[in-house]
mmCIF file of C-alpha atoms in Angstrom:
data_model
loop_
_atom_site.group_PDB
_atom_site.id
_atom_site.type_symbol
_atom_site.label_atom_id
_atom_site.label_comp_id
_atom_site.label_asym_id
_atom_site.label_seq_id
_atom_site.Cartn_x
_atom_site.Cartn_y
_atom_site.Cartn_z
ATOM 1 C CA UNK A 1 -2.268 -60.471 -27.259
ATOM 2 C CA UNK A 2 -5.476 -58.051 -26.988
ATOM 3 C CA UNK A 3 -4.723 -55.886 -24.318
ATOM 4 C CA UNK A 4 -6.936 -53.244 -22.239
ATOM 5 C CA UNK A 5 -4.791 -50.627 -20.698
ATOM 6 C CA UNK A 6 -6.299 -49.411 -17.468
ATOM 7 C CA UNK A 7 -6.325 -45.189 -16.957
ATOM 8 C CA UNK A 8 -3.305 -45.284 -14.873
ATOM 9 C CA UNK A 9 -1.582 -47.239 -17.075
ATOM 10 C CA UNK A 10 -2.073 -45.371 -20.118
ATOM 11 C CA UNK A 11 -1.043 -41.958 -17.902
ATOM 12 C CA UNK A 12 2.301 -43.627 -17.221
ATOM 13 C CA UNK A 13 3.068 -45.274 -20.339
ATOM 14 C CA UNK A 14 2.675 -41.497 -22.300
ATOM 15 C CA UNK A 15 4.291 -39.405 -20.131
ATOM 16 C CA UNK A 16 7.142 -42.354 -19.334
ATOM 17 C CA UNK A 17 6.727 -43.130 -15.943
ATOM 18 C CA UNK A 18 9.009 -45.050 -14.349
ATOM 19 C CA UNK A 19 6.450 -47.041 -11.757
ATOM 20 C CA UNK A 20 5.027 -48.539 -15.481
ATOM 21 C CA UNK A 21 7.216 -52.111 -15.769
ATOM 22 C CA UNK A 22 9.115 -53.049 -18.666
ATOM 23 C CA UNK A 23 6.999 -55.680 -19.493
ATOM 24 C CA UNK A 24 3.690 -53.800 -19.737
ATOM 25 C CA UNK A 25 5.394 -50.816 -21.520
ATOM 26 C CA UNK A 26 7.378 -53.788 -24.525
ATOM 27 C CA UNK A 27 3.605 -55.087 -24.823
ATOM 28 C CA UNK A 28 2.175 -51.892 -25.538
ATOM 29 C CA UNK A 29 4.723 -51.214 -27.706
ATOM 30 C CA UNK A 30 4.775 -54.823 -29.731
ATOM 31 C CA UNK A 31 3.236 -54.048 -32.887
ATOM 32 C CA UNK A 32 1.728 -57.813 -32.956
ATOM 33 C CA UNK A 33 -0.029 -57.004 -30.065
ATOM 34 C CA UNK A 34 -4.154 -55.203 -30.132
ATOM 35 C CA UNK A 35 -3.636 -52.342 -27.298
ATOM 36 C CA UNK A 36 -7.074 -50.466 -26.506
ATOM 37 C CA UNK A 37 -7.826 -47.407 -24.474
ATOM 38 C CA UNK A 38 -11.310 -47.234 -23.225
ATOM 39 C CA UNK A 39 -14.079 -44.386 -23.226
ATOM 40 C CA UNK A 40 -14.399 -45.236 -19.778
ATOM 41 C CA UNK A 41 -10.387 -44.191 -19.244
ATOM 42 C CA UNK A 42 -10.940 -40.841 -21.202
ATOM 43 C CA UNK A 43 -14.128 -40.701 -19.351
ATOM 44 C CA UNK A 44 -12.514 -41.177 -15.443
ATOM 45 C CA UNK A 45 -8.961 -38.912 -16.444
ATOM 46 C CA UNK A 46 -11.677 -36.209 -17.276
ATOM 47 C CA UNK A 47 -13.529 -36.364 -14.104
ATOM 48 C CA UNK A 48 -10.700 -36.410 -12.584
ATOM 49 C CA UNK A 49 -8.920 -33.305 -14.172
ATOM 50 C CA UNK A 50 -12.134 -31.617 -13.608
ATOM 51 C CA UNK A 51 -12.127 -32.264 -9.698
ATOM 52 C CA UNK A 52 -8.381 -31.208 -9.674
ATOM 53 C CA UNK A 53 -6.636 -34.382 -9.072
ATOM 54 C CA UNK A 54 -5.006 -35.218 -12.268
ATOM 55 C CA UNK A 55 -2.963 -32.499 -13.510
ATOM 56 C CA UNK A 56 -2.370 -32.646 -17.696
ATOM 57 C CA UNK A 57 -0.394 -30.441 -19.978
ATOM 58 C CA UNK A 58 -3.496 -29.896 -22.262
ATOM 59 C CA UNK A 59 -7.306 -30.188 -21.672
ATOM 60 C CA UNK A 60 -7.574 -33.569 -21.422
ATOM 61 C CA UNK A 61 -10.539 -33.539 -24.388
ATOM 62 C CA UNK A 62 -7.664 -33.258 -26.606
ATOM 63 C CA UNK A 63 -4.488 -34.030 -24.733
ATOM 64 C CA UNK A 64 -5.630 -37.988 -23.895
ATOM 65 C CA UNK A 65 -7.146 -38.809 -27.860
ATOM 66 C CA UNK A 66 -3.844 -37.035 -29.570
ATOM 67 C CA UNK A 67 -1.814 -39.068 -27.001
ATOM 68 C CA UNK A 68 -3.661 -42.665 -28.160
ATOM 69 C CA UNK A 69 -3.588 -42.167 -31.605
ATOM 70 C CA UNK A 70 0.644 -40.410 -31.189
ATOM 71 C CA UNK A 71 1.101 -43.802 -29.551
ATOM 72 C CA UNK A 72 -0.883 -46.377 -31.968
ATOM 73 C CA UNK A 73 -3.568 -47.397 -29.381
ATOM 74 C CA UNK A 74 -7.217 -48.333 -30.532
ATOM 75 C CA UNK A 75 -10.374 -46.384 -28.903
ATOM 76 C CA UNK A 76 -12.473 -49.357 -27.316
ATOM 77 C CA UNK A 77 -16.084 -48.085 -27.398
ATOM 78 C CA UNK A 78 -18.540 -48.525 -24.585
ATOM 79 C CA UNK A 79 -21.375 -50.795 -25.451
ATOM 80 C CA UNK A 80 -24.263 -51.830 -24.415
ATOM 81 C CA UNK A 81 -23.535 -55.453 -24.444
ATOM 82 C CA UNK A 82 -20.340 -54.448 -22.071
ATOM 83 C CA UNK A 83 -22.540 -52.679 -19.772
ATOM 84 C CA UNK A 84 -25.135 -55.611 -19.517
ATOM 85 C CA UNK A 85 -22.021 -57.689 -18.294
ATOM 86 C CA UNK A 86 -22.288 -55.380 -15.047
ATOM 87 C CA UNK A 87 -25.301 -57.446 -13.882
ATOM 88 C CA UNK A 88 -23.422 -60.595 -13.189
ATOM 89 C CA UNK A 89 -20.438 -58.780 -11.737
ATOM 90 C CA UNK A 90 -20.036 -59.301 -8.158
ATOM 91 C CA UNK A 91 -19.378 -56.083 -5.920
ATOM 92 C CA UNK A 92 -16.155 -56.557 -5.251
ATOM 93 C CA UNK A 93 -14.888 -53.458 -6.090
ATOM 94 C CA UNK A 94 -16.118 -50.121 -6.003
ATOM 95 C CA UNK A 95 -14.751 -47.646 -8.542
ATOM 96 C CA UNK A 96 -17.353 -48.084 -11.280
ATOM 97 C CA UNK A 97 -14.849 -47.123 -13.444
ATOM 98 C CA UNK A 98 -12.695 -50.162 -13.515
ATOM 99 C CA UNK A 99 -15.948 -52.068 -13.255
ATOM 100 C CA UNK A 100 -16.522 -50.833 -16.562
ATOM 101 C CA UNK A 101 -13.491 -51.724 -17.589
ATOM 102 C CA UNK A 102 -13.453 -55.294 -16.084
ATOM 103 C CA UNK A 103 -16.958 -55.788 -18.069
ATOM 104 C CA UNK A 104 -15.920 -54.606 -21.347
ATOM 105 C CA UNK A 105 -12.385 -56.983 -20.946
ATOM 106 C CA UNK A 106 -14.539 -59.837 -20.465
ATOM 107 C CA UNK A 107 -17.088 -58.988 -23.142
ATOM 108 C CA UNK A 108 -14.259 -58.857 -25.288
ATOM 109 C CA UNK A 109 -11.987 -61.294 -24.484
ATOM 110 C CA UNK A 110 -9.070 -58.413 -22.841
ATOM 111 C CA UNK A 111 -6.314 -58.777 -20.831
ATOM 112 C CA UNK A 112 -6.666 -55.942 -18.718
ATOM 113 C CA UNK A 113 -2.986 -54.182 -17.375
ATOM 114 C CA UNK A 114 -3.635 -52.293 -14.120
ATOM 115 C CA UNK A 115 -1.521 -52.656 -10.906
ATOM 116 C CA UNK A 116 -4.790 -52.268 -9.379
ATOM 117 C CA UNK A 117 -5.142 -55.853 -6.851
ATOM 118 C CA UNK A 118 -8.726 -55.246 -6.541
ATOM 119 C CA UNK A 119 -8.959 -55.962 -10.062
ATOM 120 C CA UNK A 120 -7.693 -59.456 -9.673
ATOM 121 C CA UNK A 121 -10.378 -60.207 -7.396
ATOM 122 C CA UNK A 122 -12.068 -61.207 -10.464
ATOM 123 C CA UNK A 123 -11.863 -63.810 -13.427
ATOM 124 C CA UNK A 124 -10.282 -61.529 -15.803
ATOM 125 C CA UNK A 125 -7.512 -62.034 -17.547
ATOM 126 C CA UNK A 126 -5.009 -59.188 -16.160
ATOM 127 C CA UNK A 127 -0.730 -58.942 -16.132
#
């Protein structure tokens, strides 16, 4: 399974959260299984420690990468061919963030794990 971990799910899964279900946290941890953290999760946790509403034992420039690699989970790169996927994406949800992340799961053929239902308002693949 190639999986795209949404930002909250990642944030749960590394500091053990217990609101992250067994089955997403055995998937991320099957090593037959391609897990990827996006540029755009690094990108919103930043934002978001910068505006004070995402506290994080280290400056999240270092904290988040040391955290992917600690926990074997593969940088997924913002592209250009991901972004051009925004264009037939309807508004149906408004964080741009996650419709970043919706784009670059269907660009590259991601199951996307979120709790987010907004997310499932779309034809993505998502558990």
């Amino acid at each position: 399974m190639k999986v795209l971990l949404d930002t909250h799910i990642f944030l749960w899964f590394i500091i053990g959260d217990t609101r992250l279900s067994t089955d997403i946290r055995d998937t991320i941890r099957t090593p037959d299984n391609e897990v990827y953290l996006s540029a755009v999760s690094v990108w919103e946790a930043i934002v978001k420690y910068q505006l004070g509403k995402l506290p994080l034992p280290e400056h999240p420039g270092m904290y988040l990468p040391k955290q992917r690699n600690l926990h074997q989970i593969t940088s997924l790169a913002l592209d250009e061919s991901s972004v051009a996927q925004l264009a037939n994406l309807p508004p149906l949800h408004r964080d741009p963030f996650d419709r970043m992340l919706i784009c670059q799961a269907l660009q590259n053929g991601l199951t996307i794990a979120t709790v987010d239902a907004a997310i499932r308002a779309y034809s993505v693949s998502v558990m």
